[in-house]
Amino acid sequence: MHHSWTNLRGKDDGYPPLTFADWKAQKIYQRVVRRAYFTLTGISFFYMIEVWFKQLIWLNHHEREQLRSRTAFVLELIALAMFVSAQCALIWNFGAWQGGGVGPRISELVLCLVWPFYVWNWIMAFVTIQHHTHPRTRWFDRESEWSFFQAQVGGTVHMKFPRIVELGFTNIFEHTAHHVDKRTPLYNLPMVQRYLEKNYGDTVIVQQASLAHLRDVLKRCRLYDYRQCRWMDFDGRYTS
């Protein structure tokens, strides 16, 4: 199931963009949250809420129906809750052992539990948003228009980082290669990526990574016109 329907709204949960009509129909608080998602600090909450929580924790009825084992899912949630509770108890009691008051204990909870979780979600958002969101990527809302080539080869982004960073992320930034064949071992992704860029250079998107580029993506790729195949900002202006 992994990346089977890349960039097809309704089947790909990886940041499917809203249309301008969707945006106008949202409530005020939803718009506030959505705007916050498209900031450098807010992308962490984008991943935390829209991906981690909604897709892995709080499943809707349709998603629960597709589970192979509801019992296993519930047991996993219970195990997760017990693990987090144990972490909180350990940190809280460590503060008590130190003789700290309530204030320092809460600070330790934030520093040891909340902050690392925020940072982890930020890193995940930093990686995954840039893999699938770019002024040149195309999204689909009709299966009849979707094609494997357009979505997997032309709809994913090869983000170029210094080699030491790419090694730290086990070559996953060679993302076009990963999408073309998910079975490709991570250590073979650079070789496959070079082949794809040599043979389909006009289609493969290659982007030099930078915070300036990420800011540009977050500014330009906020809404999408599925009929015109163009990105828009929150005011409905075309940006691609």
Coordinates of C-alpha atoms in Angstrom, one line a residue:
M1 CA 0.0 0.0 0.0
H2 CA 3.0 2.3 0.5
H3 CA 2.9 5.1 -2.1
S4 CA 0.6 3.1 -4.4
W5 CA -1.5 6.1 -5.3
T6 CA 0.9 9.0 -4.9
N7 CA -0.6 12.5 -5.4
L8 CA -4.2 11.2 -5.9
R9 CA -6.5 12.9 -3.5
G10 CA -8.7 10.5 -1.5
K11 CA -6.1 7.7 -1.8
D12 CA -2.9 9.4 -0.8
D13 CA -2.9 10.9 2.7
G14 CA 0.5 12.7 2.2
Y15 CA -0.6 16.3 2.4
P16 CA -3.4 16.4 -0.3
P17 CA -3.9 20.1 -1.0
L18 CA -7.2 21.8 -0.5
T19 CA -9.0 23.6 -3.3
F20 CA -10.0 27.3 -3.0
A21 CA -13.6 26.1 -2.5
D22 CA -12.5 23.8 0.3
W23 CA -10.7 26.7 1.9
K24 CA -13.6 29.1 1.7
A25 CA -15.9 26.4 3.3
Q26 CA -13.7 26.0 6.3
K27 CA -14.6 27.5 9.7
I28 CA -12.5 30.4 11.0
Y29 CA -10.6 28.2 13.5
Q30 CA -9.8 25.7 10.8
R31 CA -8.3 28.5 8.6
V32 CA -6.2 29.7 11.5
V33 CA -4.8 26.2 12.1
R34 CA -4.2 25.7 8.4
R35 CA -2.4 29.0 8.1
A36 CA -0.2 28.0 11.0
Y37 CA 0.7 24.7 9.3
F38 CA 2.3 26.7 6.5
T39 CA 5.0 28.3 8.7
L40 CA 8.5 27.1 9.5
T41 CA 7.5 26.4 13.1
G42 CA 4.0 25.2 12.3
I43 CA 4.9 22.3 10.0
S44 CA 5.6 20.2 13.1
F45 CA 1.9 20.4 14.0
F46 CA 1.0 19.7 10.4
Y47 CA 2.7 16.3 10.6
M48 CA 1.7 15.8 14.3
I49 CA -2.0 16.3 13.7
E50 CA -2.7 15.5 10.0
V51 CA -0.4 12.5 9.7
W52 CA 0.6 11.1 13.0
F53 CA -2.6 11.6 15.0
K54 CA -5.3 11.3 12.2
Q55 CA -3.7 8.5 10.3
L56 CA -2.1 6.4 13.0
I57 CA -4.1 7.1 16.2
W58 CA -7.6 8.5 15.7
L59 CA -8.8 6.5 12.7
N60 CA -12.2 7.3 11.1
H61 CA -14.9 4.7 10.6
H62 CA -13.8 3.8 7.1
E63 CA -10.2 3.4 8.1
R64 CA -11.1 1.2 11.1
E65 CA -13.1 -1.0 8.7
Q66 CA -10.0 -1.7 6.7
L67 CA -7.9 -2.9 9.7
R68 CA -6.9 -6.5 9.5
S69 CA -7.2 -6.8 13.3
R70 CA -9.0 -4.2 15.4
T71 CA -7.9 -6.0 18.5
A72 CA -4.2 -5.6 17.5
F73 CA -4.8 -1.9 16.8
V74 CA -6.4 -1.4 20.2
L75 CA -3.7 -3.3 22.0
E76 CA -1.1 -1.1 20.2
L77 CA -2.8 2.0 21.4
I78 CA -3.0 0.7 25.0
A79 CA 0.8 -0.1 24.8
L80 CA 1.5 3.4 23.5
A81 CA -0.6 5.0 26.3
M82 CA 1.2 2.8 28.9
F83 CA 4.6 3.8 27.5
V84 CA 3.9 7.5 27.5
S85 CA 2.4 7.2 31.0
A86 CA 5.5 5.4 32.2
Q87 CA 7.7 8.2 30.7
C88 CA 5.7 10.9 32.5
A89 CA 5.8 9.0 35.8
L90 CA 9.5 8.5 35.5
I91 CA 10.3 12.2 34.7
W92 CA 7.9 13.4 37.4
N93 CA 9.3 11.2 40.1
F94 CA 12.8 12.0 39.1
G95 CA 11.9 15.7 39.8
A96 CA 10.5 14.7 43.1
W97 CA 13.7 12.8 44.0
Q98 CA 15.6 16.0 43.2
G99 CA 13.4 17.9 45.6
G100 CA 11.9 20.2 42.9
G101 CA 8.5 21.8 43.1
V102 CA 5.7 21.5 40.6
G103 CA 7.1 24.2 38.3
P104 CA 10.5 22.5 37.7
R105 CA 8.8 19.1 37.2
I106 CA 6.5 20.5 34.5
S107 CA 9.6 22.1 32.9
E108 CA 11.3 18.7 32.9
L109 CA 8.3 17.1 31.3
V110 CA 8.4 19.7 28.5
L111 CA 12.1 19.4 28.1
C112 CA 12.3 15.6 28.2
L113 CA 9.1 14.6 26.5
V114 CA 7.2 17.4 24.8
W115 CA 10.1 19.1 23.1
P116 CA 11.7 15.9 21.6
F117 CA 8.3 14.9 20.2
Y118 CA 7.9 18.4 18.6
V119 CA 11.4 18.2 17.1
W120 CA 10.7 14.7 15.7
N121 CA 7.5 15.8 14.1
W122 CA 9.3 18.9 12.7
I123 CA 12.0 16.7 11.1
M124 CA 9.4 14.3 9.6
A125 CA 7.4 17.3 8.2
F126 CA 10.6 18.9 6.9
V127 CA 11.4 15.7 5.0
T128 CA 8.0 14.5 3.8
I129 CA 6.5 17.9 2.8
Q130 CA 9.4 18.6 0.5
H131 CA 9.3 15.1 -1.0
H132 CA 5.7 15.7 -2.3
T133 CA 5.1 19.4 -2.5
H134 CA 6.8 21.6 -5.1
P135 CA 5.6 24.3 -7.6
R136 CA 6.2 21.7 -10.3
T137 CA 4.4 18.7 -8.7
R138 CA 1.0 17.8 -9.9
W139 CA -1.9 16.5 -7.8
F140 CA -5.0 14.6 -9.1
D141 CA -8.5 14.3 -7.8
R142 CA -9.7 11.9 -10.5
E143 CA -8.4 8.4 -10.8
S144 CA -9.1 8.4 -14.6
E145 CA -6.5 11.2 -14.9
W146 CA -3.9 9.7 -12.7
S147 CA -0.9 7.8 -14.1
F148 CA 1.9 6.0 -12.4
F149 CA 4.5 7.8 -14.5
Q150 CA 3.2 11.3 -13.8
A151 CA 2.8 10.7 -10.1
Q152 CA 5.8 8.6 -9.2
V153 CA 8.4 9.9 -11.6
G154 CA 7.1 13.5 -12.2
G155 CA 5.3 14.0 -8.9
T156 CA 8.0 13.4 -6.3
V157 CA 11.1 15.5 -5.6
H158 CA 14.8 14.7 -5.3
M159 CA 16.0 17.1 -2.6
K160 CA 19.7 17.5 -2.8
F161 CA 21.5 17.8 0.6
P162 CA 25.2 17.6 1.5
R163 CA 26.2 13.9 1.3
I164 CA 26.7 13.6 5.0
V165 CA 23.0 14.6 5.6
E166 CA 21.8 12.2 2.9
L167 CA 23.7 9.4 4.6
G168 CA 22.2 10.3 7.9
F169 CA 18.7 9.9 6.4
T170 CA 19.8 6.6 4.7
N171 CA 19.4 8.0 1.1
I172 CA 15.7 8.6 1.3
F173 CA 16.1 12.0 -0.3
E174 CA 16.7 10.1 -3.5
H175 CA 12.9 10.0 -3.5
T176 CA 12.0 9.5 -7.1
A177 CA 13.8 6.1 -7.0
H178 CA 12.0 5.1 -3.9
H179 CA 8.6 5.8 -5.5
V180 CA 9.4 4.1 -8.8
D181 CA 10.0 0.8 -7.0
K182 CA 9.4 0.7 -3.2
R183 CA 11.3 -2.6 -3.0
T184 CA 14.6 -0.9 -3.9
P185 CA 17.0 -1.2 -1.0
L186 CA 18.0 2.1 0.5
Y187 CA 21.7 1.6 -0.4
N188 CA 20.7 1.2 -4.1
L189 CA 18.6 4.4 -4.3
P190 CA 21.4 6.7 -5.5
M191 CA 22.2 4.4 -8.4
V192 CA 18.5 4.2 -9.4
Q193 CA 18.1 7.9 -9.0
R194 CA 21.0 8.7 -11.3
Y195 CA 19.5 6.3 -13.9
L196 CA 16.1 8.0 -13.7
E197 CA 17.6 11.5 -14.0
K198 CA 19.7 10.5 -17.0
N199 CA 16.8 9.0 -18.9
Y200 CA 13.9 11.1 -17.7
G201 CA 15.7 14.4 -16.9
D202 CA 12.9 16.6 -18.2
T203 CA 10.4 14.9 -15.9
V204 CA 12.3 14.3 -12.7
I205 CA 12.2 17.2 -10.3
V206 CA 15.6 17.9 -8.7
Q207 CA 15.8 20.6 -6.1
Q208 CA 18.7 22.0 -4.1
A209 CA 17.6 22.0 -0.4
S210 CA 17.6 25.2 1.6
L211 CA 15.4 27.0 4.1
A212 CA 14.7 29.6 1.5
H213 CA 13.3 26.9 -0.8
L214 CA 11.1 25.5 2.1
R215 CA 9.8 29.0 2.8
D216 CA 9.0 29.4 -0.9
V217 CA 7.1 26.1 -0.9
L218 CA 5.1 26.9 2.2
K219 CA 4.2 30.3 0.6
R220 CA 3.3 29.2 -2.9
C221 CA 1.9 25.6 -2.5
R222 CA -1.0 26.2 -0.1
L223 CA -4.0 25.4 -2.2
Y224 CA -4.4 23.7 -5.6
D225 CA -6.6 24.0 -8.7
Y226 CA -7.1 20.4 -9.8
R227 CA -8.6 21.5 -13.2
Q228 CA -5.8 24.0 -14.1
C229 CA -3.1 21.9 -12.4
R230 CA -1.7 25.0 -10.7
W231 CA -0.8 25.9 -7.1
M232 CA -2.5 28.8 -5.3
D233 CA -2.1 30.9 -2.2
F234 CA -4.8 31.4 0.4
D235 CA -6.2 34.4 -1.5
G236 CA -6.8 32.2 -4.6
R237 CA -4.0 33.7 -6.6
Y238 CA -2.0 31.3 -8.9
T239 CA 1.6 30.8 -7.8
S240 CA 2.7 28.3 -10.4

